[in-house]
Amino acid sequence: MRGKVYLVGAGPGDYKLITLKALECIRKSDVIVYDRLANIEYLKEAKDNCEFINVGKASSNHLLPQDDINRLIADKALEGKIVTRLKGGDPYVFGRGGEEAELLRDENIDFEVVPGITSPIGGLCYAGIPITHRDYASSFHVITGHPRKDGKETKEINWNALANVKGTLVFLMGIANLKNISENLIKEGKDKNTPVAFISWATRANQRVVTATLENAYEVAIKENVKPPTLIVVGTVVNLREKLNFFEEKPLFGKNIVVTRCRAQSSTLAEKISDMGGNPIEIPTIKIEKVENNIELENEIKNIKDYSYIIFSSKNAVDIFFDKLNDMGYDARLLYKSKICVVGVETAKAIKARGIIADIIPQKYVAEGIYKELKDIINENDKILIPRAKNARDFLVSKLSEKCYVKEVIIYESVIDNNKKNLALEVIEDESVDYITFASSSTVKNFITLIGEENLKKLKNKKIISIGPITSKTIEDFGLGVYKEAEVATIDSTIEAISNDNYLLNKGELTC
Ligand code: SAH
């Protein structure tokens, strides 16, 4: 059996700038061969047993020579595997995708090419530079700035034509050869005052843009320490950046924000941070382990009609409870006799997704809030079911038990997730990390266990963001300060706390 190869463009870096087709290839592949310009976050989309092969570092410093990459891809397909060759931008724009495809055709291996948003298109856009403009540029030209070792390509570049064409020029892989590029263009008649932009790590949260003129481009690049991967843009359109720069104006642009929730929950927070231009660093500290073969839960579900109230205090509780209900062949209609109480908007959303609108959502998203809502409406004839986590706070069960029958069923346990311990240790040393977010007391405790109490003092230099009062108390019990607490205990409110802070900092209204 022969496999198949997909030569896939991953786009310029922003996670969401990938095609549906590319994502489909990633999801079905047995092997993914990638290099450094493809956003590695896409690998999370792969199948569990997918093999990942990293074949590239810096542009001139490939981990594997091109011929070996071609061979590797072909061999994996010959083993019968589905292979995705994942490349930054578009596979045929200086990605050497053509050579890879040729070999596949020569060996009669089935292949498809999935185009991607190439960096000259995506990168200029995110730098606020329209690549063409009716008033300034009626063509654009994408040129390699990386001469072949045998010198062939530089000879092929018609500097005279480029200098006089008046379109936007975009050089890829040009930083090492910048002096040559600007000198050649000026020599062939290009105005030395033509604006130049260097766009590094375009479309990512660490995008950096430096502007210059053709004449001082080389000095500016040295002074500003411009490094690959960088696009060099030469043309009057660069001036529009001041007006059209939307990406770098996003509220969290350039901010590195640590997200410590469990993987499943952190993705919403992480996604929102990315959408607002920030860089989420995910360090899940909690794993959810549900109680397997939960006979007790099954029994209570069978008797569910006896319960006048069911209380859910987390999305996990909702999901585990309803999955079990569904597995037993029931659906939400089984709960028609019970009033449903939930703690928190996320929990309310989760229950709505199961077809139920919660009857009671306390103003305060804590157990005390639920108690306050229930204490005057329940009586000794009521029965309350609380499916929840092991080691949850005792308050609710003990207070409600004073009034009526309360049944607590343990359905899951939150345990520490050690997978990202090394990243946690790096992050606390890293000065470029701006904020650390905590969305529960357990994330605080687990994060501190991961880094070790001896490193606690390193957290003192970080801005700690807490989702609510109980989490803040835990943070303070460790002797740390809470930089900001969310107004209401939700993810959106947590993000708002960060973006307001950032807004004020940018306006210079706050010092820190
Ligand atoms: N196939 C890729 C280009 C590969 S050549 C594409 O279509 O975009 C590698 C060069 O592309 C880098 O040296 C750099 O000049 C440019 N490049 C690619 N992605 C970039 C990014 N996100 N930011 C800046 N330059 C990038």
PDB file of C-alpha atoms and ligand atoms in Angstrom, residues 11-14 36-37 59 87-96 116-121 123 146 171-175 199-204 207 227-232, ligand 1:
ATOM      1  CA  GLY A  11       0.376  30.353   6.845  1.00  0.00           C
ATOM      2  CA  PRO A  12       2.603  33.057   8.306  1.00  0.00           C
ATOM      3  CA  GLY A  13       2.254  32.270  12.024  1.00  0.00           C
ATOM      4  CA  ASP A  14      -0.983  33.612  13.517  1.00  0.00           C
ATOM      5  CA  ARG A  36      10.580  26.334  12.369  1.00  0.00           C
ATOM      6  CA  LEU A  37       8.444  28.803  10.479  1.00  0.00           C
ATOM      7  CA  SER A  59      17.077  29.512   7.217  1.00  0.00           C
ATOM      8  CA  LYS A  87       5.790  24.647   5.846  1.00  0.00           C
ATOM      9  CA  GLY A  88       5.533  28.259   6.923  1.00  0.00           C
ATOM     10  CA  GLY A  89       3.562  30.466   4.528  1.00  0.00           C
ATOM     11  CA  ASP A  90       2.967  28.830   1.171  1.00  0.00           C
ATOM     12  CA  PRO A  91       4.832  25.650   0.152  1.00  0.00           C
ATOM     13  CA  TYR A  92       5.778  26.998  -3.278  1.00  0.00           C
ATOM     14  CA  VAL A  93       7.001  30.429  -2.185  1.00  0.00           C
ATOM     15  CA  PHE A  94      10.706  29.876  -1.514  1.00  0.00           C
ATOM     16  CA  GLY A  95       9.783  26.820   0.468  1.00  0.00           C
ATOM     17  CA  ARG A  96      11.486  24.405  -1.919  1.00  0.00           C
ATOM     18  CA  GLY A 116      -1.074  28.853   2.449  1.00  0.00           C
ATOM     19  CA  ILE A 117      -1.066  32.573   3.135  1.00  0.00           C
ATOM     20  CA  THR A 118       2.463  33.495   2.244  1.00  0.00           C
ATOM     21  CA  SER A 119       4.394  35.785   4.595  1.00  0.00           C
ATOM     22  CA  PRO A 120       4.715  38.696   2.128  1.00  0.00           C
ATOM     23  CA  ILE A 121       0.921  38.802   2.005  1.00  0.00           C
ATOM     24  CA  GLY A 123       3.079  39.759   7.132  1.00  0.00           C
ATOM     25  CA  HIS A 146      19.451  34.665   0.008  1.00  0.00           C
ATOM     26  CA  PHE A 171      12.718  40.419   0.065  1.00  0.00           C
ATOM     27  CA  LEU A 172      12.609  37.112   1.925  1.00  0.00           C
ATOM     28  CA  MET A 173      15.661  35.608   3.621  1.00  0.00           C
ATOM     29  CA  GLY A 174      17.408  38.919   2.987  1.00  0.00           C
ATOM     30  CA  ILE A 175      18.807  40.063   6.314  1.00  0.00           C
ATOM     31  CA  ILE A 199       8.925  42.895   9.696  1.00  0.00           C
ATOM     32  CA  SER A 200      10.169  40.156  12.021  1.00  0.00           C
ATOM     33  CA  TRP A 201       8.045  37.227  13.241  1.00  0.00           C
ATOM     34  CA  ALA A 202       5.155  38.695  11.305  1.00  0.00           C
ATOM     35  CA  THR A 203       1.589  37.953  12.474  1.00  0.00           C
ATOM     36  CA  ARG A 204       2.786  36.487  15.785  1.00  0.00           C
ATOM     37  CA  GLN A 207       5.905  40.641  15.677  1.00  0.00           C
ATOM     38  CA  LYS A 227      17.208  39.097  12.999  1.00  0.00           C
ATOM     39  CA  PRO A 228      15.592  36.493  10.732  1.00  0.00           C
ATOM     40  CA  PRO A 229      12.872  35.590  10.044  1.00  0.00           C
ATOM     41  CA  THR A 230      12.285  39.035   8.634  1.00  0.00           C
ATOM     42  CA  LEU A 231      10.564  40.455   5.585  1.00  0.00           C
ATOM     43  CA  ILE A 232      12.264  43.458   4.018  1.00  0.00           C
TER      44      ILE A 232
HETATM   45  N1  SAH B   1       7.247  29.640   2.287  1.00  0.00           N
HETATM   46  C1  SAH B   1       7.426  30.803   3.100  1.00  0.00           C
HETATM   47  C2  SAH B   1       8.769  31.452   2.863  1.00  0.00           C
HETATM   48  C3  SAH B   1       9.938  30.576   3.186  1.00  0.00           C
HETATM   49  S1  SAH B   1      11.471  31.375   3.002  1.00  0.00           S
HETATM   50  C4  SAH B   1       6.281  31.767   2.853  1.00  0.00           C
HETATM   51  O1  SAH B   1       5.476  31.564   1.954  1.00  0.00           O
HETATM   52  O2  SAH B   1       6.161  32.738   3.601  1.00  0.00           O
HETATM   53  C5  SAH B   1      11.795  31.918   4.641  1.00  0.00           C
HETATM   54  C6  SAH B   1      11.716  33.422   4.738  1.00  0.00           C
HETATM   55  O3  SAH B   1      10.373  33.850   4.700  1.00  0.00           O
HETATM   56  C7  SAH B   1      12.260  33.986   6.013  1.00  0.00           C
HETATM   57  O4  SAH B   1      13.664  34.134   5.970  1.00  0.00           O
HETATM   58  C8  SAH B   1      11.583  35.335   6.074  1.00  0.00           C
HETATM   59  O5  SAH B   1      12.195  36.267   5.226  1.00  0.00           O
HETATM   60  C9  SAH B   1      10.222  35.006   5.490  1.00  0.00           C
HETATM   61  N2  SAH B   1       9.217  34.726   6.503  1.00  0.00           N
HETATM   62  C10 SAH B   1       8.433  33.650   6.578  1.00  0.00           C
HETATM   63  N3  SAH B   1       7.576  33.756   7.621  1.00  0.00           N
HETATM   64  C11 SAH B   1       7.842  34.937   8.215  1.00  0.00           C
HETATM   65  C12 SAH B   1       7.303  35.633   9.325  1.00  0.00           C
HETATM   66  N4  SAH B   1       6.315  35.128  10.070  1.00  0.00           N
HETATM   67  N5  SAH B   1       7.828  36.831   9.645  1.00  0.00           N
HETATM   68  C13 SAH B   1       8.813  37.374   8.912  1.00  0.00           C
HETATM   69  N6  SAH B   1       9.365  36.762   7.871  1.00  0.00           N
HETATM   70  C14 SAH B   1       8.886  35.567   7.505  1.00  0.00           C
END
